[in-house]
Tab-separated table of C-alpha atoms and ligand atoms in Angstrom:
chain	number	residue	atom	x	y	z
A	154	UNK	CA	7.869	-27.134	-24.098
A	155	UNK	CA	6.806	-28.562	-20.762
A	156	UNK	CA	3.288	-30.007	-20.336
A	157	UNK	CA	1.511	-28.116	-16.853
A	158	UNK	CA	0.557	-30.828	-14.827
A	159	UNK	CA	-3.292	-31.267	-13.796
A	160	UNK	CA	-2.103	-30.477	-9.596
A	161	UNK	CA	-0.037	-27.304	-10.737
A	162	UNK	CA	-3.110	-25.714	-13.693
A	163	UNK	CA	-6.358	-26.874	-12.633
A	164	UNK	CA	-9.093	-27.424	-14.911
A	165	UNK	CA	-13.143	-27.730	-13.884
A	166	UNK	CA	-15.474	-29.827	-15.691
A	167	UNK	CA	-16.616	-27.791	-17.904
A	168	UNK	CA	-12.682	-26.933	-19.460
A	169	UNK	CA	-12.331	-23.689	-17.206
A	170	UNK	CA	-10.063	-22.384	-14.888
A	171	UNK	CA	-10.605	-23.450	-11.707
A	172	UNK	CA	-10.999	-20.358	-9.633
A	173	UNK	CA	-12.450	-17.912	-11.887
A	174	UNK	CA	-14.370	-20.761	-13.594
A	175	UNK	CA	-13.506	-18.524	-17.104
A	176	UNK	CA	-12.956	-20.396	-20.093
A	177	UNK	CA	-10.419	-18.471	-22.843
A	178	UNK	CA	-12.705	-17.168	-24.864
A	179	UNK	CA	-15.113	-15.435	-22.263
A	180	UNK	CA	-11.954	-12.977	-21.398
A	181	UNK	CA	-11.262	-9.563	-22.732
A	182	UNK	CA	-8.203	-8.257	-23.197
A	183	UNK	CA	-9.374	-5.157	-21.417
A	184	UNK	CA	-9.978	-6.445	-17.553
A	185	UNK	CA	-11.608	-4.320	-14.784
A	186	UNK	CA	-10.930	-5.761	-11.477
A	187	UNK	CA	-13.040	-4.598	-8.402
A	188	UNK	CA	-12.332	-6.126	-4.737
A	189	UNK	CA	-16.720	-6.266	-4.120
A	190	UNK	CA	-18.677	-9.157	-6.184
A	191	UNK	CA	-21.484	-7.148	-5.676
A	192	UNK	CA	-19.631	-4.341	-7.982
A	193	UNK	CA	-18.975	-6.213	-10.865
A	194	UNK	CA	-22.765	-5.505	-11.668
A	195	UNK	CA	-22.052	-1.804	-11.177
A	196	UNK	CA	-19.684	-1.824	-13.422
A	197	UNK	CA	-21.344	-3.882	-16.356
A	198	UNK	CA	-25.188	-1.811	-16.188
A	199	UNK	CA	-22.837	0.522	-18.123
A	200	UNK	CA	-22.117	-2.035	-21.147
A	201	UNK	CA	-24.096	-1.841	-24.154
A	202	UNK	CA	-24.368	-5.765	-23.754
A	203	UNK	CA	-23.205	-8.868	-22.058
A	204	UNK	CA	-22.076	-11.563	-23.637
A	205	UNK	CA	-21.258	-14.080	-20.280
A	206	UNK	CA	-22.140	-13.643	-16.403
A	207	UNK	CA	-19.403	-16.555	-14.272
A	208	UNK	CA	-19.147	-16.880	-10.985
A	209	UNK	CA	-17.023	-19.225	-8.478
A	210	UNK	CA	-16.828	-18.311	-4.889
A	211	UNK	CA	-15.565	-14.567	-4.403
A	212	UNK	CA	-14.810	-14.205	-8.287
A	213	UNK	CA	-17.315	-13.110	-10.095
A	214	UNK	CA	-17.260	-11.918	-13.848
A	215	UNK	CA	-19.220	-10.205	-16.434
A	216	UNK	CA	-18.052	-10.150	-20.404
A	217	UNK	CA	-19.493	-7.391	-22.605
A	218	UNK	CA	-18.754	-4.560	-24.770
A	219	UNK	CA	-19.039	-0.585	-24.512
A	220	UNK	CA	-19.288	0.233	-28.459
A	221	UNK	CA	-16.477	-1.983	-29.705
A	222	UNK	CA	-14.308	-2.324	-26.753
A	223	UNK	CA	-14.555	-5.804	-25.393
A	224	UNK	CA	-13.902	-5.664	-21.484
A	225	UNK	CA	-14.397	-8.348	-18.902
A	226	UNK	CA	-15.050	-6.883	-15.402
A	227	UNK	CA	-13.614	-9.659	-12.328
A	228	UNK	CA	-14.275	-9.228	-8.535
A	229	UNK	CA	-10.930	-10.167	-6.576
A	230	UNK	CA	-12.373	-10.131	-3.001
A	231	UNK	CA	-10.086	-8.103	-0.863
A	232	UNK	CA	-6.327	-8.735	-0.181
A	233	UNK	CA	-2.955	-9.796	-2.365
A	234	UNK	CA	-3.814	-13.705	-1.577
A	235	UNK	CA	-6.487	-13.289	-4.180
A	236	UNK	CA	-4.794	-11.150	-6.200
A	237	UNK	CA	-2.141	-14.136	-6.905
A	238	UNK	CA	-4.754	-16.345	-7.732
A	239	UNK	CA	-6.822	-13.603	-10.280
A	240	UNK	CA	-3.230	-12.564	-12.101
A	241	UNK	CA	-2.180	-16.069	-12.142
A	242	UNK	CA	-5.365	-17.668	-13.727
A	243	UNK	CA	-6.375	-14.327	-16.094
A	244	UNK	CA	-2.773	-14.685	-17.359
A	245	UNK	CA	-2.937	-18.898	-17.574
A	246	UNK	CA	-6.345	-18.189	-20.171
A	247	UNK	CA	-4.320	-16.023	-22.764
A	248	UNK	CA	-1.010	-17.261	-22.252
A	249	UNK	CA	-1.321	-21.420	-21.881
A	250	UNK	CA	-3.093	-23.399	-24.219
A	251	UNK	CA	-5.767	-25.164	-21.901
A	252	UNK	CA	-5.913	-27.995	-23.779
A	253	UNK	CA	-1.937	-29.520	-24.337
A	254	UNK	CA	-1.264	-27.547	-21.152
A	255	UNK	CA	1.712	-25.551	-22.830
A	256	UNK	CA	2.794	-22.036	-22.784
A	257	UNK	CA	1.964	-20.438	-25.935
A	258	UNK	CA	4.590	-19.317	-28.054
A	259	UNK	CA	3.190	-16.233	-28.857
A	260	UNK	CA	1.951	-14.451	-25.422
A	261	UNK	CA	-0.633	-11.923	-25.308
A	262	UNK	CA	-0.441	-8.712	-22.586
A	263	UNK	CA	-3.585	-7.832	-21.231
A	264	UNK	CA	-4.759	-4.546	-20.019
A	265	UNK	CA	-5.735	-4.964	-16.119
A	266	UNK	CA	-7.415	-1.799	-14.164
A	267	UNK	CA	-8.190	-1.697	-10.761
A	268	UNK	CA	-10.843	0.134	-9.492
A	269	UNK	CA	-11.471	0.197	-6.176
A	270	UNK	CA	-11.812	2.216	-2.650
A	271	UNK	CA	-8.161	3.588	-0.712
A	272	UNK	CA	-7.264	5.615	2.406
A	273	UNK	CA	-5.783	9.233	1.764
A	274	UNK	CA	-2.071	9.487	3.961
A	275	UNK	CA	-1.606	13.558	2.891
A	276	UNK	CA	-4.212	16.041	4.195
A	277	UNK	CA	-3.945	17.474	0.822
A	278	UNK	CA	-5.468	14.755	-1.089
A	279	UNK	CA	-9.490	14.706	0.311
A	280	UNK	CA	-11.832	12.206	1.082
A	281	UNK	CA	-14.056	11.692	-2.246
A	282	UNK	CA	-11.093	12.396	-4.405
A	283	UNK	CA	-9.643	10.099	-7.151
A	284	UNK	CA	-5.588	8.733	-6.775
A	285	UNK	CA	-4.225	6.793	-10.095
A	286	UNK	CA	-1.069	5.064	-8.529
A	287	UNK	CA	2.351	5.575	-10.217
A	288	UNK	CA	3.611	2.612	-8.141
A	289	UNK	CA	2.666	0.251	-6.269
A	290	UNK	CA	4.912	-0.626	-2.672
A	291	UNK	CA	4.126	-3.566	-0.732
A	292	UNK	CA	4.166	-4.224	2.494
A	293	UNK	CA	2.278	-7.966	1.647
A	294	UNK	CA	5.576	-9.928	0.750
A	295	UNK	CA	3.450	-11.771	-2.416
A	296	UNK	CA	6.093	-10.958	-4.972
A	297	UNK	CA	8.869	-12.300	-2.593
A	298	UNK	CA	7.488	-15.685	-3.497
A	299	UNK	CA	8.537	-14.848	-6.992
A	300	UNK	CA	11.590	-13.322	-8.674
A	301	UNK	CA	11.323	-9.416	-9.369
A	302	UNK	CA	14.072	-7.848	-9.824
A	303	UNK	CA	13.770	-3.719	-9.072
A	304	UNK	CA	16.023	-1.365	-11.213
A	305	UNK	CA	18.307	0.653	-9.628
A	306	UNK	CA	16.126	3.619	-8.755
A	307	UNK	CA	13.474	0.957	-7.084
A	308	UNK	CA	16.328	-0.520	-5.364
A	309	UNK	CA	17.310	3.521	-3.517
A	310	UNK	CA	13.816	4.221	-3.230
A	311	UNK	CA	13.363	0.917	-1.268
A	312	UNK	CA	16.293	1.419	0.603
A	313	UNK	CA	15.231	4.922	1.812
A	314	UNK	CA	11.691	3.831	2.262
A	315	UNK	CA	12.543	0.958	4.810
A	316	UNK	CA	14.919	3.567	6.815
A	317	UNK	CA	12.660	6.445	7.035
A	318	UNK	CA	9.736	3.945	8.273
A	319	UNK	CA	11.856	1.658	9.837
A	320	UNK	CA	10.240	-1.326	9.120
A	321	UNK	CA	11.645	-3.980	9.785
A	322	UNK	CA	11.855	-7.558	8.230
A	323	UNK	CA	10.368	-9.370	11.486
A	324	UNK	CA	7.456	-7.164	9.980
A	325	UNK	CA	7.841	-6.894	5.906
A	326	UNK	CA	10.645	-7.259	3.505
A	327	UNK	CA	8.387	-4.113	0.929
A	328	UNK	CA	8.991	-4.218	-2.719
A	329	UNK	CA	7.903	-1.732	-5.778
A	330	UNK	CA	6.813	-2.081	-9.005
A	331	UNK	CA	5.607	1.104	-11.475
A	332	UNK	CA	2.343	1.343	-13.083
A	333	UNK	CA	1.783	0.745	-17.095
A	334	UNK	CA	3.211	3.890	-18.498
A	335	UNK	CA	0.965	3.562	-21.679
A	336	UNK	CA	-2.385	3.419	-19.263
A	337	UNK	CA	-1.303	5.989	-16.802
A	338	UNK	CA	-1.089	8.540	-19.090
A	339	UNK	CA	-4.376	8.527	-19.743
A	340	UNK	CA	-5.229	8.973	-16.545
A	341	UNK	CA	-4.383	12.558	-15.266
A	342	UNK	CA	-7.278	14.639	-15.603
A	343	UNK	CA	-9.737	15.189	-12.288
A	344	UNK	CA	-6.522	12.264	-10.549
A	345	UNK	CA	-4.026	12.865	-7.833
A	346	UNK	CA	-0.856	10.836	-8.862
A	347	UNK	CA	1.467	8.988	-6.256
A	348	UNK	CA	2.766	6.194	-4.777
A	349	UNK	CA	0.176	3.781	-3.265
A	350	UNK	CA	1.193	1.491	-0.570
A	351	UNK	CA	-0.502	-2.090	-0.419
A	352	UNK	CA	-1.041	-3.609	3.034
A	353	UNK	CA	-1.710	-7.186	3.963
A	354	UNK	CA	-4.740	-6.186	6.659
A	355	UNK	CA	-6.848	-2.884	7.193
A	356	UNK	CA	-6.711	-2.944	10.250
A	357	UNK	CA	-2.475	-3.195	12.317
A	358	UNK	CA	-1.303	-3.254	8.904
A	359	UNK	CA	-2.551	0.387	8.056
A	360	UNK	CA	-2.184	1.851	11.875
A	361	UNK	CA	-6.005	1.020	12.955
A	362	UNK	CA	-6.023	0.633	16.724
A	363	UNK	CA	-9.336	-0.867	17.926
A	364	UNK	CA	-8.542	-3.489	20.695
A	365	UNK	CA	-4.622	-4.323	19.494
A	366	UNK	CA	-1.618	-2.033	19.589
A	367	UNK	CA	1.059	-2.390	17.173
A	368	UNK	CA	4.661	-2.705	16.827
A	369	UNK	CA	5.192	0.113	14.662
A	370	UNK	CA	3.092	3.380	16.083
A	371	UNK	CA	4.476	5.831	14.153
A	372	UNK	CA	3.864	3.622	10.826
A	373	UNK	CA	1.324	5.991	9.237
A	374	UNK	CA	3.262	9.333	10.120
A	375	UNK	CA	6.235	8.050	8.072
A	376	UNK	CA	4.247	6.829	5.175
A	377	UNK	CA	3.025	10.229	5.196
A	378	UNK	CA	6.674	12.104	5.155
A	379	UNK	CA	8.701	9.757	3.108
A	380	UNK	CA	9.450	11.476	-0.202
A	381	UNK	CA	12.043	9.985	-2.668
A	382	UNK	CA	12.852	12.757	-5.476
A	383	UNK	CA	9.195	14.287	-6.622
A	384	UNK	CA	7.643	10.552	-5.282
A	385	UNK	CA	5.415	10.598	-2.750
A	386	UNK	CA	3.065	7.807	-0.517
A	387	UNK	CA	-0.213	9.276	-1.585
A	388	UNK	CA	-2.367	6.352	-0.112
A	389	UNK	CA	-3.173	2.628	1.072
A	390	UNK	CA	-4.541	0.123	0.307
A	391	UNK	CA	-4.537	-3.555	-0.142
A	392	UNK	CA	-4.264	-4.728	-3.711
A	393	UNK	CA	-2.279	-2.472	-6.071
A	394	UNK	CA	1.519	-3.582	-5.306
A	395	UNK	CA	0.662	-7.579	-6.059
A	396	UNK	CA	-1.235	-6.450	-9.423
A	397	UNK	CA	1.575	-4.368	-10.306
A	398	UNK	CA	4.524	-7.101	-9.344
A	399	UNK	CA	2.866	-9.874	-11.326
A	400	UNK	CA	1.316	-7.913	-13.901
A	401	UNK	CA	5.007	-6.698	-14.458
A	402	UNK	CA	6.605	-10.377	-14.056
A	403	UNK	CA	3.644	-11.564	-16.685
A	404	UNK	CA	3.970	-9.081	-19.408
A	405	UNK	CA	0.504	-7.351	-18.635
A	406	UNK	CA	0.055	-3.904	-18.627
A	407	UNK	CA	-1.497	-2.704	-15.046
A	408	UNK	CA	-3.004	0.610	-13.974
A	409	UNK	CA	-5.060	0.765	-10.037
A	410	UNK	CA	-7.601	4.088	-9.542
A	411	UNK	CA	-8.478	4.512	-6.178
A	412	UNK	CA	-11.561	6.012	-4.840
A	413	UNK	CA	-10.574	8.068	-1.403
A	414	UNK	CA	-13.034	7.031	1.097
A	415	UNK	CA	-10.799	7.634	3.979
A	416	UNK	CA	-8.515	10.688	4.983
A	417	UNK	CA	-6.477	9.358	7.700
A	418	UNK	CA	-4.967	12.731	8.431
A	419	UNK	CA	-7.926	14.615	8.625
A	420	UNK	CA	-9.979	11.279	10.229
A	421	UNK	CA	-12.444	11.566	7.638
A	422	UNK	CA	-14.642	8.870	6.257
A	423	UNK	CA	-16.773	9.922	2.853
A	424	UNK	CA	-20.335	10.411	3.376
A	425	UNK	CA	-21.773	8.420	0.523
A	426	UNK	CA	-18.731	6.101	-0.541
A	427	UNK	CA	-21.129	4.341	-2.787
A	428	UNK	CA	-21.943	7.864	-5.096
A	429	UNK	CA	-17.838	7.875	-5.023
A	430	UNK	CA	-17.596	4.326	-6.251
A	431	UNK	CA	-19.933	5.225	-8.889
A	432	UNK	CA	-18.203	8.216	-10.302
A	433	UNK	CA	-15.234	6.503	-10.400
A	434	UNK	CA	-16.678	3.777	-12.095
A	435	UNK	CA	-18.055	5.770	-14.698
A	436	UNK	CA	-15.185	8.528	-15.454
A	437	UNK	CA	-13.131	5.505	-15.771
A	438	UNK	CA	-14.984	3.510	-17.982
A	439	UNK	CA	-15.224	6.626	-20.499
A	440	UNK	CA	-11.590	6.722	-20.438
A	441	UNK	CA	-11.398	3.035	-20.694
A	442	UNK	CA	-13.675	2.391	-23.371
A	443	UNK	CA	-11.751	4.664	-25.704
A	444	UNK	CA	-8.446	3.270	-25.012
A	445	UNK	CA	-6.203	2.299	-28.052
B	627	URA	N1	-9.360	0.350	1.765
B	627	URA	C1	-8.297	0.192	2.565
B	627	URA	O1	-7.567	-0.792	2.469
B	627	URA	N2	-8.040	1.151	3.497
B	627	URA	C2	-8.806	2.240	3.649
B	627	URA	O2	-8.529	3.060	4.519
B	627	URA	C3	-9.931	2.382	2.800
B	627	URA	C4	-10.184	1.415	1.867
């Protein structure tokens, strides 16, 4: 087995991971990411304790335990660029032995959560209203940098996606990958279920005018009508398809729960997105908590 070199897996002072400045044994299994540092500690005042607070630039973590499920709960900042870097290193401290630098021969999956704030694309699913995603699609081009492969059924629904929007690859070459099976069905009750589509910007990316027009007007419309047998685009946002494509390529089972604070059908924005954040913090965490 191949030693990592110190430019490729890099190593702080103190023997942690550069980045998230974690060493191996202040990670759960059971990870919570949130895009907002300043959520991590909304997320933790519901642990019974805390074992270790870390923080490095826009990553900051809290390790503790609700009863006798361990969890670690990261902040990602916003955007799939830091989701390659929080996948990459969170998989690096359970799956390469810091000290020889060399994969371990026995890897270990990790549970990884999202929770964090989405725009509604169907009038039927309201502002203040909770989506777990089924699948992720991006339109961010991260996992084209690596090598996943779609299954057949990924490869139609791609195919028909990129026809009925009409993207095309001067703009995004999208990919798909599903959520954990064995978290998602924990997820149903008080959820909306669909596909949610990661963008690489909130503002052109997801069909915000302000000052800029766009080369693709009619973007949102067609997320909103594509349908691929029972699937539909229930929401975007800007995080969930580069979780799911390298949780996927890593062996890590990956789940995203969105908080609706935008309808862009309706044009509605929630009225207190923060009560919303916390309810979905909380409803989560009691399903969470409990899991096997
Ligand atoms: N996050 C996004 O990326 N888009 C929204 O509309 C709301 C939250």
């Amino acid at each position: 087995m191949q030693r990592i070199a110190e430019s490729e897996l890099i190593i702080n002072d103190r023997g942690a991971i550069y980045h998230l400045n974690l060493l191996p044994e202040e990670l759960a299994t059971t990870v919570i990411t949130v895009g907002d540092p300043d959520r991590v500690e909304l997320v933790s005042r519901h642990f019974d304790s805390i074992e270790v607070k870390r923080q490095h630039r826009e990553f900051v973590s809290h390790t503790g335990r609700i009863g006798n499920k361990r969890l670690t709960v990261i902040s990602t900042g916003i955007g799939p660029d830091n989701i390659d870097i929080v996948l990459n290193e969170l998989d690096a401290l359970v799956n390469i032995d810091m000290t020889t630098r060399i994969i371990k021969e026995t890897l270990t999956p990790l549970n990884i959560i999202r929770i964090g704030t989405s725009g509604s694309l169907q009038a039927s699913i309201p502002v203040d209203s909770f989506v777990a995603s089924t699948h992720g699609l991006g339109l961010d081009n991260l996992l084209n940098f690596y090598r996943l492969e779609h299954t057949e059924e990924e490869n139609q629904l791609l195919q028909s996606f990129i026809t009925h929007t009409q993207l095309t690859t001067q703009i995004t070459f999208p990919y798909i990958s599903r959520a954990s099976a064995s978290l998602l069905k924990h997820f149903v009750t008080n959820f909306h279920h669909g596909i949610t589509v990661t963008c690489p910007g909130f503002y052109g990316p997801q069909g915000r005018l302000l000052r800029l027009g766009v080369k693709n007007p009619d973007l949102i419309n067609r997320l909103t009508s594509f349908s691929f047998g029972q699937h539909q685009i229930t929401n975007f946002e800007m995080e969930t398809s580069s979780i799911f494509g390298l949780g996927r390529l890593l062996g890590h089972n990956c789940m995203s729960l969105n908080a609706i604070v935008a309808n862009r059908i309706q044009k509605q924005f929630s009225k207190d997105s923060g009560a919303l954040v916390d309810r979905l913090i909380k409803h989560s965490l009691e399903i969470i908590s409990t899991l096997p």
